[in-house]
Amino acid sequence: EAVTGLSADEDATFETKLAGGEHAGEDATVNVVVKAVKERELPEANDDFAQLASEFDTIAELREDLAKQAAESKVVEQGIEARDKVLDKLVEMIEVPVPGSVVEEQLEQHFRPENAHGGEEHDTEEHRAEVRENTERAFKNEVILDAVAEKEEDGVRQAELIDYIVSAPSQYGMDPNQFAQLLDQSGQVGMLVSEVRRRKALAKVLEQAKVTDTNGAEVDLSDFVRPAGAEEEAPAAEAEAPVAEAEAPAAEPAEA
């Protein structure tokens, strides 16, 4: 706001609170000098631009594809929010006692000296309360979703596990092959199987839930729950056997 309208070599002075450093939170007088003013010149949105910037021949095709992507992105956003709300409702409806040993084990592991971050004060009452709450919530999530999966007789097929191993590493900027190797070396494949199974259970619950947006209109999340092209059941000719189930550590979050 201070530099709006200024030209090169002009300056402005304003009062603010410093956001970081050893004087964070203190009032300060800041002087800023404009060294240069530049303007971005965007190309004209026409067919030539569409051919240069995309695989489409016309700007109309590009606009249509962008609109489709935006709509799909909105469905994913709504689906994620609805999924979280469904899980919140399940935890609210179902009483799940959390063993004290589970909480204490996670607290001990989390607050080991080697897990401290630099000069930060790691072990505080506030932080302990946060870890305790997260641990209890994760345990309840797992128990409830495991019960749903068992009721629905949901297993995890090899293709589903591979699909997760391929898609999950992108969140962390990792190569899928490297991610798979780390899982194998650390003996975490069983935990991953359980997580995929719980995700399927939550999707099954969401599939039966009625979801409305802030305007009260019902939201169709069928594509989110079961992406286009996905089959209700695996083909009879498919030779994949369900992946063996394995128990995950109780204190691990149910969702990545």
Short mmCIF file of C-alpha atoms in Angstrom, two decimals:
data_model
loop_
_atom_site.label_atom_id
_atom_site.label_comp_id
_atom_site.label_asym_id
_atom_site.label_seq_id
_atom_site.Cartn_x
_atom_site.Cartn_y
_atom_site.Cartn_z
CA GLU A 1 0.00 0.00 0.00
CA ALA A 2 2.86 2.39 0.76
CA VAL A 3 4.50 2.01 -2.65
CA THR A 4 1.35 2.09 -4.79
CA GLY A 5 1.64 4.90 -7.33
CA LEU A 6 5.36 5.54 -6.76
CA SER A 7 7.89 5.78 -9.59
CA ALA A 8 11.46 4.52 -9.69
CA ASP A 9 13.76 6.11 -7.05
CA GLU A 10 10.83 7.46 -5.04
CA ASP A 11 10.39 6.31 -1.46
CA ALA A 12 7.72 6.02 1.23
CA THR A 13 7.70 5.75 5.01
CA PHE A 14 5.12 3.93 7.12
CA GLU A 15 4.54 2.62 10.65
CA THR A 16 4.06 -1.10 11.32
CA LYS A 17 4.68 -3.93 13.75
CA LEU A 18 7.69 -6.06 12.88
CA ALA A 19 6.66 -9.62 11.95
CA GLY A 20 9.94 -11.46 12.69
CA GLY A 21 13.46 -11.28 14.06
CA GLU A 22 14.58 -10.33 17.55
CA HIS A 23 12.29 -7.26 17.55
CA ALA A 24 9.16 -9.15 16.40
CA GLY A 25 5.96 -7.49 17.60
CA GLU A 26 7.58 -4.10 18.23
CA ASP A 27 6.42 -0.91 16.51
CA ALA A 28 8.82 0.39 13.86
CA THR A 29 9.17 3.07 11.22
CA VAL A 30 9.94 1.53 7.83
CA ASN A 31 11.34 3.36 4.82
CA VAL A 32 11.06 1.66 1.43
CA VAL A 33 12.70 2.81 -1.81
CA VAL A 34 11.31 1.82 -5.21
CA LYS A 35 14.26 0.70 -7.39
CA ALA A 36 12.28 -0.08 -10.55
CA VAL A 37 8.76 -0.27 -11.91
CA LYS A 38 7.88 -3.03 -14.38
CA GLU A 39 4.67 -4.06 -16.11
CA ARG A 40 3.88 -7.56 -17.29
CA GLU A 41 2.53 -7.60 -20.84
CA LEU A 42 0.31 -10.62 -21.32
CA PRO A 43 -0.21 -12.13 -24.77
CA GLU A 44 -3.61 -11.82 -26.40
CA ALA A 45 -5.89 -14.75 -25.62
CA ASN A 46 -6.49 -16.07 -29.14
CA ASP A 47 -6.07 -19.29 -31.11
CA ASP A 48 -2.33 -18.66 -31.61
CA PHE A 49 -1.88 -18.44 -27.84
CA ALA A 50 -3.93 -21.61 -27.29
CA GLN A 51 -1.72 -23.54 -29.70
CA LEU A 52 1.44 -22.22 -28.04
CA ALA A 53 0.37 -22.76 -24.44
CA SER A 54 -1.67 -25.96 -24.65
CA GLU A 55 -2.56 -28.99 -26.72
CA PHE A 56 -5.68 -27.25 -28.07
CA ASP A 57 -6.06 -25.57 -31.47
CA THR A 58 -8.52 -22.86 -30.45
CA ILE A 59 -8.99 -20.54 -27.48
CA ALA A 60 -12.58 -21.80 -27.16
CA GLU A 61 -11.34 -25.36 -26.58
CA LEU A 62 -8.81 -24.11 -24.03
CA ARG A 63 -11.46 -22.11 -22.16
CA GLU A 64 -13.78 -25.12 -22.10
CA ASP A 65 -11.02 -27.32 -20.68
CA LEU A 66 -10.13 -24.75 -18.01
CA ALA A 67 -13.78 -24.51 -16.98
CA LYS A 68 -13.96 -28.30 -16.72
CA GLN A 69 -10.80 -28.40 -14.59
CA ALA A 70 -12.16 -25.67 -12.30
CA ALA A 71 -15.41 -27.57 -11.82
CA GLU A 72 -13.57 -30.81 -11.05
CA SER A 73 -11.32 -28.99 -8.59
CA LYS A 74 -14.37 -27.57 -6.80
CA VAL A 75 -15.90 -31.04 -6.49
CA VAL A 76 -12.67 -32.31 -4.94
CA GLU A 77 -12.63 -29.40 -2.47
CA GLN A 78 -16.25 -30.06 -1.52
CA GLY A 79 -15.55 -33.78 -1.25
CA ILE A 80 -12.59 -33.32 1.07
CA GLU A 81 -14.54 -30.95 3.32
CA ALA A 82 -17.56 -33.27 3.35
CA ARG A 83 -15.34 -36.26 4.13
CA ASP A 84 -13.82 -34.43 7.10
CA LYS A 85 -17.27 -33.42 8.38
CA VAL A 86 -18.53 -36.99 8.04
CA LEU A 87 -15.59 -38.23 10.07
CA ASP A 88 -16.24 -35.53 12.69
CA LYS A 89 -19.86 -36.71 12.90
CA LEU A 90 -18.84 -40.35 13.31
CA VAL A 91 -16.49 -39.48 16.16
CA GLU A 92 -19.25 -37.38 17.75
CA MET A 93 -21.83 -40.18 17.47
CA ILE A 94 -19.68 -43.09 18.65
CA GLU A 95 -18.04 -43.37 22.05
CA VAL A 96 -14.56 -44.87 21.70
CA PRO A 97 -12.52 -45.27 24.92
CA VAL A 98 -8.85 -44.45 24.35
CA PRO A 99 -6.35 -46.51 26.38
CA GLY A 100 -4.05 -44.32 28.42
CA SER A 101 -1.08 -46.45 27.34
CA VAL A 102 -1.63 -45.43 23.71
CA VAL A 103 -1.50 -41.74 24.61
CA GLU A 104 1.52 -42.08 26.89
CA GLU A 105 3.45 -44.06 24.29
CA GLN A 106 2.85 -41.39 21.66
CA LEU A 107 3.76 -38.58 24.09
CA GLU A 108 7.00 -40.35 25.03
CA GLN A 109 7.91 -40.89 21.40
CA HIS A 110 7.04 -37.34 20.33
CA PHE A 111 8.94 -35.61 23.12
CA ARG A 112 12.18 -37.52 22.89
CA PRO A 113 15.13 -35.07 22.91
CA GLU A 114 16.17 -36.06 19.38
CA ASN A 115 12.77 -34.88 18.08
CA ALA A 116 13.23 -31.31 19.35
CA HIS A 117 13.42 -28.69 16.62
CA GLY A 118 16.44 -26.41 16.90
CA GLY A 119 16.15 -23.82 19.60
CA GLU A 120 12.36 -24.11 19.91
CA GLU A 121 10.91 -24.97 23.29
CA HIS A 122 9.58 -28.37 22.31
CA ASP A 123 8.13 -29.80 25.52
CA THR A 124 5.44 -27.41 26.72
CA GLU A 125 2.07 -28.01 28.37
CA GLU A 126 0.31 -26.52 25.37
CA HIS A 127 2.18 -28.76 22.94
CA ARG A 128 1.56 -31.85 25.09
CA ALA A 129 -2.16 -31.09 25.17
CA GLU A 130 -2.17 -30.76 21.38
CA VAL A 131 -0.34 -34.08 20.87
CA ARG A 132 -2.66 -35.78 23.37
CA GLU A 133 -5.75 -34.49 21.57
CA ASN A 134 -4.40 -35.50 18.14
CA THR A 135 -3.48 -38.97 19.40
CA GLU A 136 -6.90 -39.59 20.93
CA ARG A 137 -8.63 -38.36 17.77
CA ALA A 138 -6.45 -40.55 15.52
CA PHE A 139 -7.14 -43.62 17.67
CA LYS A 140 -10.89 -43.04 17.51
CA ASN A 141 -10.73 -42.52 13.73
CA GLU A 142 -8.93 -45.82 13.28
CA VAL A 143 -11.24 -47.85 15.51
CA ILE A 144 -14.39 -46.49 13.85
CA LEU A 145 -13.16 -46.87 10.26
CA ASP A 146 -11.78 -50.34 10.95
CA ALA A 147 -15.25 -51.32 12.23
CA VAL A 148 -16.88 -49.90 9.07
CA ALA A 149 -14.37 -51.72 6.85
CA GLU A 150 -15.03 -54.98 8.67
CA LYS A 151 -18.80 -54.51 8.39
CA GLU A 152 -18.52 -53.79 4.67
CA GLU A 153 -15.98 -56.61 4.26
CA ASP A 154 -13.65 -54.18 2.52
CA GLY A 155 -10.25 -55.49 1.57
CA VAL A 156 -7.39 -53.80 -0.28
CA ARG A 157 -6.48 -55.03 -3.72
CA GLN A 158 -3.01 -54.83 -5.10
CA ALA A 159 -4.08 -52.30 -7.75
CA GLU A 160 -5.51 -50.01 -5.06
CA LEU A 161 -2.32 -50.19 -3.03
CA ILE A 162 -0.19 -49.45 -6.09
CA ASP A 163 -2.43 -46.53 -7.02
CA TYR A 164 -1.97 -45.03 -3.55
CA ILE A 165 1.80 -45.57 -3.63
CA VAL A 166 1.92 -43.77 -6.98
CA SER A 167 -0.29 -40.83 -5.95
CA ALA A 168 0.67 -40.22 -2.30
CA PRO A 169 4.38 -39.29 -2.78
CA SER A 170 3.42 -36.23 -4.86
CA GLN A 171 2.31 -34.54 -1.62
CA TYR A 172 5.88 -34.72 -0.38
CA GLY A 173 7.69 -34.21 -3.70
CA MET A 174 8.98 -37.78 -3.65
CA ASP A 175 9.47 -40.29 -6.44
CA PRO A 176 6.95 -43.19 -6.18
CA ASN A 177 9.74 -45.78 -6.48
CA GLN A 178 11.70 -44.12 -3.67
CA PHE A 179 8.52 -43.93 -1.58
CA ALA A 180 7.83 -47.65 -2.11
CA GLN A 181 11.40 -48.56 -1.17
CA LEU A 182 11.20 -46.53 2.05
CA LEU A 183 7.94 -48.25 2.98
CA ASP A 184 9.46 -51.67 2.37
CA GLN A 185 12.69 -50.93 4.23
CA SER A 186 10.87 -49.49 7.26
CA GLY A 187 8.31 -52.29 7.37
CA GLN A 188 5.42 -49.86 6.90
CA VAL A 189 3.60 -51.66 4.08
CA GLY A 190 1.12 -53.12 6.56
CA MET A 191 0.35 -49.68 7.93
CA LEU A 192 -0.23 -48.42 4.39
CA VAL A 193 -2.65 -51.26 3.67
CA SER A 194 -4.63 -50.32 6.76
CA GLU A 195 -4.72 -46.66 5.73
CA VAL A 196 -6.01 -47.46 2.24
CA ARG A 197 -8.65 -49.75 3.78
CA ARG A 198 -9.79 -46.98 6.13
CA ARG A 199 -9.99 -44.52 3.25
CA LYS A 200 -12.27 -46.93 1.42
CA ALA A 201 -14.43 -47.28 4.53
CA LEU A 202 -14.76 -43.51 4.87
CA ALA A 203 -15.64 -43.21 1.18
CA LYS A 204 -18.36 -45.82 1.73
CA VAL A 205 -19.86 -43.76 4.55
CA LEU A 206 -19.60 -40.55 2.51
CA GLU A 207 -21.33 -42.31 -0.37
CA GLN A 208 -24.40 -42.77 1.85
CA ALA A 209 -24.33 -39.27 3.33
CA LYS A 210 -26.47 -36.39 2.08
CA VAL A 211 -24.21 -33.43 1.39
CA THR A 212 -25.47 -29.88 0.85
CA ASP A 213 -23.54 -26.70 0.11
CA THR A 214 -23.84 -23.39 1.96
CA ASN A 215 -26.86 -22.48 -0.19
CA GLY A 216 -28.67 -25.67 0.80
CA ALA A 217 -28.28 -27.27 -2.62
CA GLU A 218 -27.47 -30.98 -2.63
CA VAL A 219 -23.95 -31.80 -3.85
CA ASP A 220 -23.33 -34.83 -6.04
CA LEU A 221 -20.03 -36.34 -4.88
CA SER A 222 -20.31 -39.62 -6.79
CA ASP A 223 -17.28 -38.73 -8.93
CA PHE A 224 -15.29 -37.90 -5.80
CA VAL A 225 -16.27 -41.05 -3.94
CA ARG A 226 -15.82 -43.23 -7.01
CA PRO A 227 -13.84 -41.52 -9.78
CA ALA A 228 -15.04 -41.85 -13.34
CA GLY A 229 -14.14 -45.23 -14.80
CA ALA A 230 -13.89 -46.96 -11.43
CA GLU A 231 -15.91 -50.12 -11.16
CA GLU A 232 -18.27 -51.11 -8.39
CA GLU A 233 -16.57 -54.47 -8.08
CA ALA A 234 -13.34 -55.85 -9.42
CA PRO A 235 -13.78 -57.78 -12.71
CA ALA A 236 -14.31 -61.48 -12.18
CA ALA A 237 -11.39 -62.23 -14.47
CA GLU A 238 -9.03 -60.05 -12.44
CA ALA A 239 -6.35 -62.29 -11.00
CA GLU A 240 -5.42 -60.00 -8.11
CA ALA A 241 -5.97 -61.35 -4.64
CA PRO A 242 -6.73 -58.99 -1.74
CA VAL A 243 -3.64 -57.73 0.03
CA ALA A 244 -3.22 -59.27 3.47
CA GLU A 245 -4.45 -57.02 6.27
CA ALA A 246 -2.07 -55.78 8.94
CA GLU A 247 -2.58 -53.73 12.08
CA ALA A 248 -1.27 -50.18 12.03
CA PRO A 249 0.23 -48.53 15.11
CA ALA A 250 -2.76 -47.17 17.00
CA ALA A 251 -1.29 -43.70 17.39
CA GLU A 252 -0.72 -43.11 13.65
CA PRO A 253 -3.19 -40.68 12.01
CA ALA A 254 -5.91 -42.31 9.97
CA GLU A 255 -5.52 -39.75 7.21
CA ALA A 256 -2.41 -38.41 5.55
#
